[in-house]
């Protein structure tokens, strides 16, 4: 499984309205005022016939985890491996606070960014299984008059980012490219409350990227619209439905969908952005603009449990889980399904999603058989080529047992 940095939308006239914290081979890049370019594993060799799931080596994993911090690319890293329903290994490295030097607390929570999309997609697909939503329903049926050309855009296209709807984080008001724009976000933008209709109007005021179903264009607006559809169908907010359908049944005590709250409840490591004068602490931020597209908070413990339950068939019926895994080619070296992405590796097929928000990046992935799950949270800071290399080694070790195991064999 090879982790690469990819952009999240491509159009000829796309603005460069983003403050990139990553260097050219970095793992993480900030998009808009928060969402992260995906840490997207690309295809590698198929697993050898009869290969057993790799054993977990705590010492080697600990060393790989520390290397990410020691290379200077992250202030903190948290990771967990779950095997056959039990925590096989959990580790932390770095500091929770650059000022005090306090260590990262065990069980720390963090902002999960676009991994929130998998939670939201799961709720939508549960409603599909209940025949309350159809994947081929037009958006116009559920949100009449809200989206231009809504009669031609389907729920499925919102889920897999083929709707063509403009990404609201490309709007100039979310621009953090350059010191002046970043300062504006730090002092004003990150405290601003946005309602779902606010960001939809920001998006629909701009022309679409293309006709529905003719290409792949990552747009956080798609999932904001899905949240509104869930509310229209159930009479409850998307966050209430995630709480009712996923968080409570699975006992995810560290997971929350914070709305307008600026804090991370419970133990956590601070997140930072790099500036010429030193780090700016962005732990406190209002994620309301992102909603079901990226506002969530969780922990490695909860995310491995969620991934195991999802891939193990506890949250969706086989038909809906199969639909979730139906991938489209993004044209960027990876595929994307209905809030779930395929991560081929040398030790088997893995499924999950990646994402982030200012100061935090997350990878969630699990084996197709539901037996092994891996979660990595990184607090990116001063990223470099070495960051990408050490991060890749950690992911390979966690998924396949060694840094070399995930690479295709020569010959």
CSV table of C-alpha atoms in Angstrom, one decimal:
chain,number,residue,atom,x,y,z
A,1,UNK,CA,0.0,0.0,0.0
A,2,UNK,CA,1.7,3.2,-1.1
A,3,UNK,CA,0.5,6.5,0.3
A,4,UNK,CA,0.7,9.5,-2.0
A,5,UNK,CA,-0.5,13.1,-1.8
A,6,UNK,CA,-3.2,13.9,-4.3
A,7,UNK,CA,-5.3,17.0,-5.0
A,8,UNK,CA,-9.0,16.7,-4.5
A,9,UNK,CA,-10.4,18.3,-7.6
A,10,UNK,CA,-9.1,19.2,-11.0
A,11,UNK,CA,-10.5,21.9,-13.3
A,12,UNK,CA,-8.7,24.1,-15.8
A,13,UNK,CA,-9.8,27.3,-14.1
A,14,UNK,CA,-9.5,26.0,-10.5
A,15,UNK,CA,-8.1,28.6,-8.1
A,16,UNK,CA,-5.0,27.9,-6.1
A,17,UNK,CA,-6.9,29.0,-3.0
A,18,UNK,CA,-5.1,26.8,-0.6
A,19,UNK,CA,-2.2,27.1,1.9
A,20,UNK,CA,0.0,24.1,1.3
A,21,UNK,CA,1.8,23.0,4.4
A,22,UNK,CA,3.4,20.1,2.7
A,23,UNK,CA,6.6,20.1,0.6
A,24,UNK,CA,6.6,18.3,-2.7
A,25,UNK,CA,6.8,14.8,-1.4
A,26,UNK,CA,4.8,15.4,1.8
A,27,UNK,CA,2.0,13.3,3.1
A,28,UNK,CA,-0.5,15.9,4.0
A,29,UNK,CA,-1.7,19.1,2.3
A,30,UNK,CA,-4.3,21.6,3.7
A,31,UNK,CA,-7.2,22.3,1.5
A,32,UNK,CA,-9.2,25.5,2.0
A,33,UNK,CA,-9.4,26.4,5.7
A,34,UNK,CA,-9.3,22.8,6.8
A,35,UNK,CA,-9.9,19.8,4.7
A,36,UNK,CA,-6.9,17.7,3.8
A,37,UNK,CA,-5.9,16.3,0.4
A,38,UNK,CA,-6.3,12.6,0.8
A,39,UNK,CA,-3.5,10.3,1.9
A,40,UNK,CA,-4.4,7.9,-0.8
A,41,UNK,CA,-2.9,4.5,-1.1
A,42,UNK,CA,-2.3,3.4,-4.6
A,43,UNK,CA,-2.4,-0.1,-6.0
A,44,UNK,CA,0.4,-2.5,-5.4
A,45,UNK,CA,1.1,-6.2,-6.0
A,46,UNK,CA,-1.6,-8.8,-5.3
A,47,UNK,CA,-1.0,-10.9,-2.2
A,48,UNK,CA,0.8,-14.2,-2.7
A,49,UNK,CA,-1.5,-17.2,-2.7
A,50,UNK,CA,-2.0,-18.6,0.8
A,51,UNK,CA,-0.3,-15.8,2.5
A,52,UNK,CA,-1.4,-15.4,6.1
A,53,UNK,CA,-2.3,-12.1,7.8
A,54,UNK,CA,1.0,-10.7,9.1
A,55,UNK,CA,1.8,-10.8,12.8
A,56,UNK,CA,2.0,-7.5,14.7
A,57,UNK,CA,5.5,-6.5,15.9
A,58,UNK,CA,5.0,-3.9,18.6
A,59,UNK,CA,8.7,-3.0,18.8
A,60,UNK,CA,9.0,-2.4,15.1
A,61,UNK,CA,5.7,-0.4,15.0
A,62,UNK,CA,6.9,1.7,17.9
A,63,UNK,CA,10.1,2.5,16.1
A,64,UNK,CA,8.2,3.3,12.8
A,65,UNK,CA,5.9,5.6,14.7
A,66,UNK,CA,8.7,7.5,16.5
A,67,UNK,CA,10.5,7.9,13.1
A,68,UNK,CA,7.7,10.1,11.8
A,69,UNK,CA,8.1,12.5,14.6
A,70,UNK,CA,11.9,12.3,14.7
A,71,UNK,CA,12.1,13.4,11.1
A,72,UNK,CA,10.4,16.6,12.1
A,73,UNK,CA,7.3,16.2,10.0
A,74,UNK,CA,4.8,15.9,12.7
A,75,UNK,CA,4.4,17.1,16.3
A,76,UNK,CA,2.4,14.0,17.2
A,77,UNK,CA,1.4,10.7,15.7
A,78,UNK,CA,-1.1,8.1,17.0
A,79,UNK,CA,-1.7,4.7,15.5
A,80,UNK,CA,-3.6,1.5,16.3
A,81,UNK,CA,-3.7,-2.0,14.8
A,82,UNK,CA,-6.8,-4.2,15.5
A,83,UNK,CA,-6.7,-7.9,14.6
A,84,UNK,CA,-9.6,-10.3,14.9
A,85,UNK,CA,-11.7,-8.1,17.2
A,86,UNK,CA,-8.9,-7.2,19.6
A,87,UNK,CA,-6.4,-4.3,19.9
A,88,UNK,CA,-3.1,-5.8,18.7
A,89,UNK,CA,-1.1,-2.6,19.2
A,90,UNK,CA,-1.6,1.0,20.0
A,91,UNK,CA,1.1,3.7,20.2
A,92,UNK,CA,1.8,7.4,20.4
A,93,UNK,CA,4.8,9.5,19.6
A,94,UNK,CA,5.6,13.2,19.9
A,95,UNK,CA,4.2,15.8,22.1
A,96,UNK,CA,0.6,17.0,22.8
A,97,UNK,CA,1.7,20.6,23.2
A,98,UNK,CA,4.8,22.2,21.6
A,99,UNK,CA,4.9,24.8,24.3
A,100,UNK,CA,4.8,22.6,27.4
A,101,UNK,CA,6.3,19.4,25.8
A,102,UNK,CA,3.6,17.3,27.4
A,103,UNK,CA,3.5,13.8,25.9
A,104,UNK,CA,0.6,12.7,23.7
A,105,UNK,CA,-2.0,11.1,26.1
A,106,UNK,CA,-3.1,7.6,25.6
A,107,UNK,CA,-6.5,7.4,23.9
A,108,UNK,CA,-6.2,10.9,22.6
A,109,UNK,CA,-9.0,12.2,20.4
A,110,UNK,CA,-8.4,14.1,17.1
A,111,UNK,CA,-10.2,15.8,14.3
A,112,UNK,CA,-10.9,13.2,11.5
A,113,UNK,CA,-11.7,15.5,8.6
A,114,UNK,CA,-13.1,13.7,5.6
A,115,UNK,CA,-13.3,10.3,7.4
A,116,UNK,CA,-16.5,11.8,8.6
A,117,UNK,CA,-17.8,11.1,5.1
A,118,UNK,CA,-17.7,7.4,5.7
A,119,UNK,CA,-19.9,7.8,8.8
A,120,UNK,CA,-22.3,10.0,6.7
A,121,UNK,CA,-22.3,7.6,3.8
A,122,UNK,CA,-23.1,4.7,6.1
A,123,UNK,CA,-26.2,6.4,7.4
A,124,UNK,CA,-27.3,7.2,3.8
A,125,UNK,CA,-26.9,3.6,2.8
A,126,UNK,CA,-28.8,2.4,5.8
A,127,UNK,CA,-31.6,4.6,4.6
A,128,UNK,CA,-31.2,3.1,1.2
A,129,UNK,CA,-31.6,-0.3,2.7
A,130,UNK,CA,-34.8,0.9,4.5
A,131,UNK,CA,-36.1,2.1,1.1
A,132,UNK,CA,-36.3,5.7,2.3
A,133,UNK,CA,-33.7,6.9,-0.1
A,134,UNK,CA,-32.7,5.5,-3.6
A,135,UNK,CA,-29.2,5.8,-4.8
A,136,UNK,CA,-30.5,6.9,-8.2
A,137,UNK,CA,-33.0,9.4,-6.7
A,138,UNK,CA,-32.4,12.9,-8.1
A,139,UNK,CA,-31.4,15.5,-5.6
A,140,UNK,CA,-34.4,17.5,-6.8
A,141,UNK,CA,-36.7,14.9,-5.3
A,142,UNK,CA,-35.4,15.5,-1.8
A,143,UNK,CA,-34.2,19.1,-2.0
A,144,UNK,CA,-36.5,20.7,-4.5
A,145,UNK,CA,-35.2,24.0,-6.0
A,146,UNK,CA,-31.9,24.0,-4.0
A,147,UNK,CA,-29.4,22.8,-6.5
A,148,UNK,CA,-29.3,23.9,-10.2
A,149,UNK,CA,-29.7,20.9,-12.4
A,150,UNK,CA,-30.7,18.9,-9.4
A,151,UNK,CA,-33.0,16.7,-11.5
A,152,UNK,CA,-29.9,15.4,-13.3
A,153,UNK,CA,-27.8,14.8,-10.2
A,154,UNK,CA,-28.3,11.6,-8.2
A,155,UNK,CA,-27.6,10.6,-4.6
A,156,UNK,CA,-25.0,8.1,-5.8
A,157,UNK,CA,-23.2,11.0,-7.6
A,158,UNK,CA,-23.1,13.0,-4.4
A,159,UNK,CA,-21.6,10.0,-2.6
A,160,UNK,CA,-18.9,9.3,-5.1
A,161,UNK,CA,-18.1,12.9,-6.2
A,162,UNK,CA,-19.3,12.7,-9.8
A,163,UNK,CA,-22.0,15.3,-9.4
A,164,UNK,CA,-19.9,18.2,-10.8
A,165,UNK,CA,-21.0,20.5,-8.0
A,166,UNK,CA,-18.5,23.2,-7.1
A,167,UNK,CA,-16.5,22.6,-3.9
A,168,UNK,CA,-17.2,25.4,-1.5
A,169,UNK,CA,-13.7,25.3,-0.1
A,170,UNK,CA,-12.5,26.6,-3.4
A,171,UNK,CA,-14.4,29.8,-2.8
A,172,UNK,CA,-12.1,32.9,-2.1
A,173,UNK,CA,-13.5,33.3,1.4
A,174,UNK,CA,-11.8,30.0,2.3
A,175,UNK,CA,-8.5,31.1,0.7
A,176,UNK,CA,-5.5,30.5,3.0
A,177,UNK,CA,-2.9,30.8,0.3
A,178,UNK,CA,-0.2,33.2,1.6
A,179,UNK,CA,0.5,34.8,4.9
A,180,UNK,CA,-2.2,37.5,4.6
A,181,UNK,CA,-5.0,35.0,3.8
A,182,UNK,CA,-3.8,32.6,6.4
A,183,UNK,CA,-3.8,35.4,9.0
A,184,UNK,CA,-7.4,36.3,8.0
A,185,UNK,CA,-8.5,32.7,8.6
A,186,UNK,CA,-6.6,32.4,11.9
A,187,UNK,CA,-8.2,35.6,13.3
A,188,UNK,CA,-11.7,35.4,11.7
A,189,UNK,CA,-12.4,32.5,9.4
A,190,UNK,CA,-11.8,29.6,11.8
A,191,UNK,CA,-14.3,31.1,14.3
A,192,UNK,CA,-17.1,31.6,11.7
A,193,UNK,CA,-20.3,29.6,11.9
A,194,UNK,CA,-21.7,28.4,8.6
A,195,UNK,CA,-25.1,26.8,8.2
A,196,UNK,CA,-25.5,24.0,5.6
A,197,UNK,CA,-27.5,26.3,3.3
A,198,UNK,CA,-24.7,28.9,3.5
A,199,UNK,CA,-22.1,26.6,2.0
A,200,UNK,CA,-24.6,25.2,-0.6
A,201,UNK,CA,-25.3,28.8,-1.8
A,202,UNK,CA,-21.5,29.5,-1.9
A,203,UNK,CA,-21.1,26.5,-4.1
A,204,UNK,CA,-24.1,26.9,-6.4
A,205,UNK,CA,-23.1,30.6,-7.1
A,206,UNK,CA,-20.1,29.1,-9.0
A,207,UNK,CA,-20.4,27.1,-12.2
A,208,UNK,CA,-20.2,23.3,-11.9
A,209,UNK,CA,-17.0,21.5,-12.8
A,210,UNK,CA,-18.8,19.5,-15.4
A,211,UNK,CA,-21.9,17.6,-16.3
A,212,UNK,CA,-23.1,15.0,-13.7
A,213,UNK,CA,-21.6,11.6,-14.2
A,214,UNK,CA,-19.0,12.6,-16.8
A,215,UNK,CA,-16.0,13.0,-14.4
A,216,UNK,CA,-14.7,12.9,-10.9
A,217,UNK,CA,-14.5,16.2,-8.9
A,218,UNK,CA,-13.9,16.1,-5.2
A,219,UNK,CA,-16.4,18.4,-3.6
A,220,UNK,CA,-17.2,18.7,0.1
A,221,UNK,CA,-20.5,20.3,-0.9
A,222,UNK,CA,-21.7,16.9,-2.0
A,223,UNK,CA,-21.7,15.6,1.6
A,224,UNK,CA,-23.3,18.8,3.0
A,225,UNK,CA,-26.2,18.1,0.6
A,226,UNK,CA,-26.3,14.5,1.7
A,227,UNK,CA,-26.6,15.8,5.3
A,228,UNK,CA,-29.6,17.9,4.3
A,229,UNK,CA,-31.2,14.9,2.5
A,230,UNK,CA,-30.8,12.8,5.7
A,231,UNK,CA,-32.5,15.6,7.7
A,232,UNK,CA,-35.3,15.9,5.1
A,233,UNK,CA,-36.0,12.1,5.1
A,234,UNK,CA,-35.6,11.4,8.9
A,235,UNK,CA,-36.6,14.6,10.5
A,236,UNK,CA,-33.3,14.5,12.5
A,237,UNK,CA,-30.0,16.1,11.7
A,238,UNK,CA,-27.2,14.0,10.1
A,239,UNK,CA,-25.3,14.3,13.3
A,240,UNK,CA,-28.2,12.9,15.4
A,241,UNK,CA,-28.6,10.0,12.9
A,242,UNK,CA,-24.9,9.2,13.2
A,243,UNK,CA,-25.2,9.2,16.9
A,244,UNK,CA,-28.3,7.1,16.9
A,245,UNK,CA,-27.3,4.6,14.2
A,246,UNK,CA,-23.5,4.2,14.7
A,247,UNK,CA,-22.0,5.9,17.7
A,248,UNK,CA,-24.3,4.6,20.4
A,249,UNK,CA,-24.8,1.0,19.0
A,250,UNK,CA,-21.0,0.5,18.6
A,251,UNK,CA,-20.2,2.2,22.0
A,252,UNK,CA,-17.9,4.7,20.4
A,253,UNK,CA,-17.3,6.8,23.5
A,254,UNK,CA,-14.6,9.1,21.9
A,255,UNK,CA,-16.5,10.0,18.8
A,256,UNK,CA,-18.6,13.1,18.3
A,257,UNK,CA,-19.9,15.4,15.6
A,258,UNK,CA,-19.3,18.8,17.2
A,259,UNK,CA,-21.5,21.2,15.2
A,260,UNK,CA,-20.2,24.7,16.1
A,261,UNK,CA,-18.1,23.8,19.1
A,262,UNK,CA,-14.5,24.8,18.7
A,263,UNK,CA,-13.0,22.4,21.2
A,264,UNK,CA,-11.9,18.8,21.1
A,265,UNK,CA,-13.5,17.2,24.2
A,266,UNK,CA,-11.3,14.9,26.3
A,267,UNK,CA,-7.5,14.2,26.0
A,268,UNK,CA,-6.0,15.3,22.7
A,269,UNK,CA,-2.8,16.6,21.0
A,270,UNK,CA,-2.7,20.2,19.7
A,271,UNK,CA,-2.7,20.8,16.0
A,272,UNK,CA,-0.5,23.4,14.3
A,273,UNK,CA,0.1,25.2,11.0
A,274,UNK,CA,3.6,26.4,10.1
A,275,UNK,CA,4.2,30.1,9.8
A,276,UNK,CA,7.5,32.1,9.3
A,277,UNK,CA,7.4,33.2,12.9
A,278,UNK,CA,6.7,29.8,14.3
A,279,UNK,CA,3.8,27.4,14.8
A,280,UNK,CA,0.2,28.7,15.0
A,281,UNK,CA,-2.0,26.5,17.3
A,282,UNK,CA,-5.2,25.7,15.4
A,283,UNK,CA,-6.6,23.1,17.8
A,284,UNK,CA,-9.6,25.4,18.5
A,285,UNK,CA,-11.7,25.9,15.3
A,286,UNK,CA,-15.3,26.0,14.3
A,287,UNK,CA,-15.9,23.1,11.9
A,288,UNK,CA,-19.5,23.9,11.1
A,289,UNK,CA,-18.8,24.7,7.4
A,290,UNK,CA,-17.7,21.1,6.9
A,291,UNK,CA,-20.5,19.2,8.7
A,292,UNK,CA,-20.9,15.7,7.3
A,293,UNK,CA,-18.0,16.3,5.0
A,294,UNK,CA,-15.4,16.7,7.7
A,295,UNK,CA,-16.3,17.9,11.1
A,296,UNK,CA,-16.0,14.7,13.1
A,297,UNK,CA,-13.8,13.9,16.2
A,298,UNK,CA,-12.7,10.4,17.2
A,299,UNK,CA,-9.9,8.2,18.4
A,300,UNK,CA,-7.9,5.3,17.0
A,301,UNK,CA,-9.8,3.0,19.3
A,302,UNK,CA,-13.2,4.1,17.9
A,303,UNK,CA,-12.2,4.2,14.3
A,304,UNK,CA,-10.8,0.7,14.3
A,305,UNK,CA,-14.0,-0.5,15.8
A,306,UNK,CA,-16.1,1.4,13.3
A,307,UNK,CA,-14.1,0.1,10.3
A,308,UNK,CA,-14.4,-3.5,11.7
A,309,UNK,CA,-18.2,-3.1,12.1
A,310,UNK,CA,-18.6,-1.6,8.7
A,311,UNK,CA,-16.6,-4.1,6.7
A,312,UNK,CA,-17.8,-7.0,8.9
A,313,UNK,CA,-21.4,-6.4,7.9
A,314,UNK,CA,-22.7,-5.1,11.2
A,315,UNK,CA,-23.8,-1.7,9.9
A,316,UNK,CA,-25.0,-2.4,6.3
A,317,UNK,CA,-26.7,-5.3,4.6
A,318,UNK,CA,-24.6,-7.1,1.9
A,319,UNK,CA,-26.3,-5.2,-1.0
A,320,UNK,CA,-25.6,-1.8,0.5
A,321,UNK,CA,-22.0,-2.7,1.5
A,322,UNK,CA,-21.4,-3.9,-2.0
A,323,UNK,CA,-22.8,-0.7,-3.4
A,324,UNK,CA,-20.5,1.3,-1.1
A,325,UNK,CA,-17.5,-0.6,-2.5
A,326,UNK,CA,-18.4,0.2,-6.2
A,327,UNK,CA,-15.5,2.4,-7.3
A,328,UNK,CA,-15.1,5.1,-9.9
A,329,UNK,CA,-11.7,6.0,-11.4
A,330,UNK,CA,-10.7,9.4,-10.2
A,331,UNK,CA,-8.0,9.8,-12.8
A,332,UNK,CA,-5.5,10.6,-10.0
A,333,UNK,CA,-4.1,7.1,-9.3
A,334,UNK,CA,-6.8,5.9,-7.0
A,335,UNK,CA,-10.5,5.0,-6.9
A,336,UNK,CA,-13.4,6.2,-4.8
A,337,UNK,CA,-16.7,4.6,-3.9
A,338,UNK,CA,-19.6,5.7,-1.8
A,339,UNK,CA,-17.6,7.3,1.0
A,340,UNK,CA,-15.2,4.3,0.9
A,341,UNK,CA,-12.0,3.9,-1.1
A,342,UNK,CA,-10.2,0.7,-2.1
A,343,UNK,CA,-6.5,0.4,-0.9
A,344,UNK,CA,-4.9,-2.6,-2.6
A,345,UNK,CA,-1.8,-3.9,-0.9
A,346,UNK,CA,0.7,-6.8,-1.1
A,347,UNK,CA,-1.1,-8.5,1.8
A,348,UNK,CA,-4.6,-8.2,0.6
A,349,UNK,CA,-7.3,-5.7,-0.3
A,350,UNK,CA,-7.9,-2.9,2.3
A,351,UNK,CA,-10.8,-0.5,2.5
A,352,UNK,CA,-11.2,2.9,4.2
A,353,UNK,CA,-10.8,6.6,3.8
A,354,UNK,CA,-8.4,9.4,4.6
A,355,UNK,CA,-8.8,13.0,5.3
A,356,UNK,CA,-8.1,15.9,7.6
A,357,UNK,CA,-8.7,19.4,8.9
A,358,UNK,CA,-6.3,22.1,9.8
A,359,UNK,CA,-3.6,20.6,12.0
A,360,UNK,CA,-4.8,17.0,11.8
A,361,UNK,CA,-4.6,14.1,9.2
A,362,UNK,CA,-6.2,10.7,9.5
A,363,UNK,CA,-5.9,7.4,7.7
A,364,UNK,CA,-8.5,4.6,8.3
A,365,UNK,CA,-8.2,1.3,6.5
A,366,UNK,CA,-9.2,-2.3,7.0
A,367,UNK,CA,-8.9,-5.7,5.3
A,368,UNK,CA,-11.8,-6.7,3.2
A,369,UNK,CA,-12.5,-9.7,5.4
A,370,UNK,CA,-12.9,-7.4,8.4
A,371,UNK,CA,-10.1,-9.1,10.4
A,372,UNK,CA,-7.5,-6.3,10.4
A,373,UNK,CA,-7.9,-2.6,10.9
A,374,UNK,CA,-5.3,0.2,10.9
A,375,UNK,CA,-5.8,3.8,12.0
A,376,UNK,CA,-3.1,6.5,11.9
A,377,UNK,CA,-3.5,10.1,13.0
A,378,UNK,CA,-0.8,12.6,12.3
A,379,UNK,CA,-0.5,16.2,13.5
A,380,UNK,CA,1.4,17.5,10.5
A,381,UNK,CA,4.0,20.2,10.9
A,382,UNK,CA,7.1,21.2,8.9
A,383,UNK,CA,6.6,18.4,6.4
A,384,UNK,CA,9.3,17.1,4.2
A,385,UNK,CA,10.2,14.2,1.8
A,386,UNK,CA,11.4,12.3,4.9
A,387,UNK,CA,8.0,12.7,6.4
A,388,UNK,CA,6.4,10.9,3.4
A,389,UNK,CA,9.0,8.1,3.6
A,390,UNK,CA,8.7,7.5,7.3
A,391,UNK,CA,4.9,7.7,7.2
A,392,UNK,CA,4.8,5.2,4.4
A,393,UNK,CA,7.0,2.8,6.4
A,394,UNK,CA,4.6,3.1,9.3
A,395,UNK,CA,1.5,2.4,7.2
A,396,UNK,CA,3.2,-0.6,5.5
A,397,UNK,CA,4.3,-2.0,8.8
A,398,UNK,CA,0.8,-1.7,10.3
A,399,UNK,CA,-1.0,-3.2,7.3
A,400,UNK,CA,1.4,-5.8,6.0
A,401,UNK,CA,4.0,-6.4,8.8
A,402,UNK,CA,7.1,-4.8,7.2
A,403,UNK,CA,8.0,-1.7,5.1
A,404,UNK,CA,8.9,-3.9,2.2
A,405,UNK,CA,5.8,-6.1,2.3
A,406,UNK,CA,3.5,-3.6,0.6
A,407,UNK,CA,5.8,-3.0,-2.3
A,408,UNK,CA,5.4,-5.0,-5.6
A,409,UNK,CA,8.0,-7.8,-6.0
A,410,UNK,CA,10.5,-7.3,-8.8
A,411,UNK,CA,10.3,-9.9,-11.6
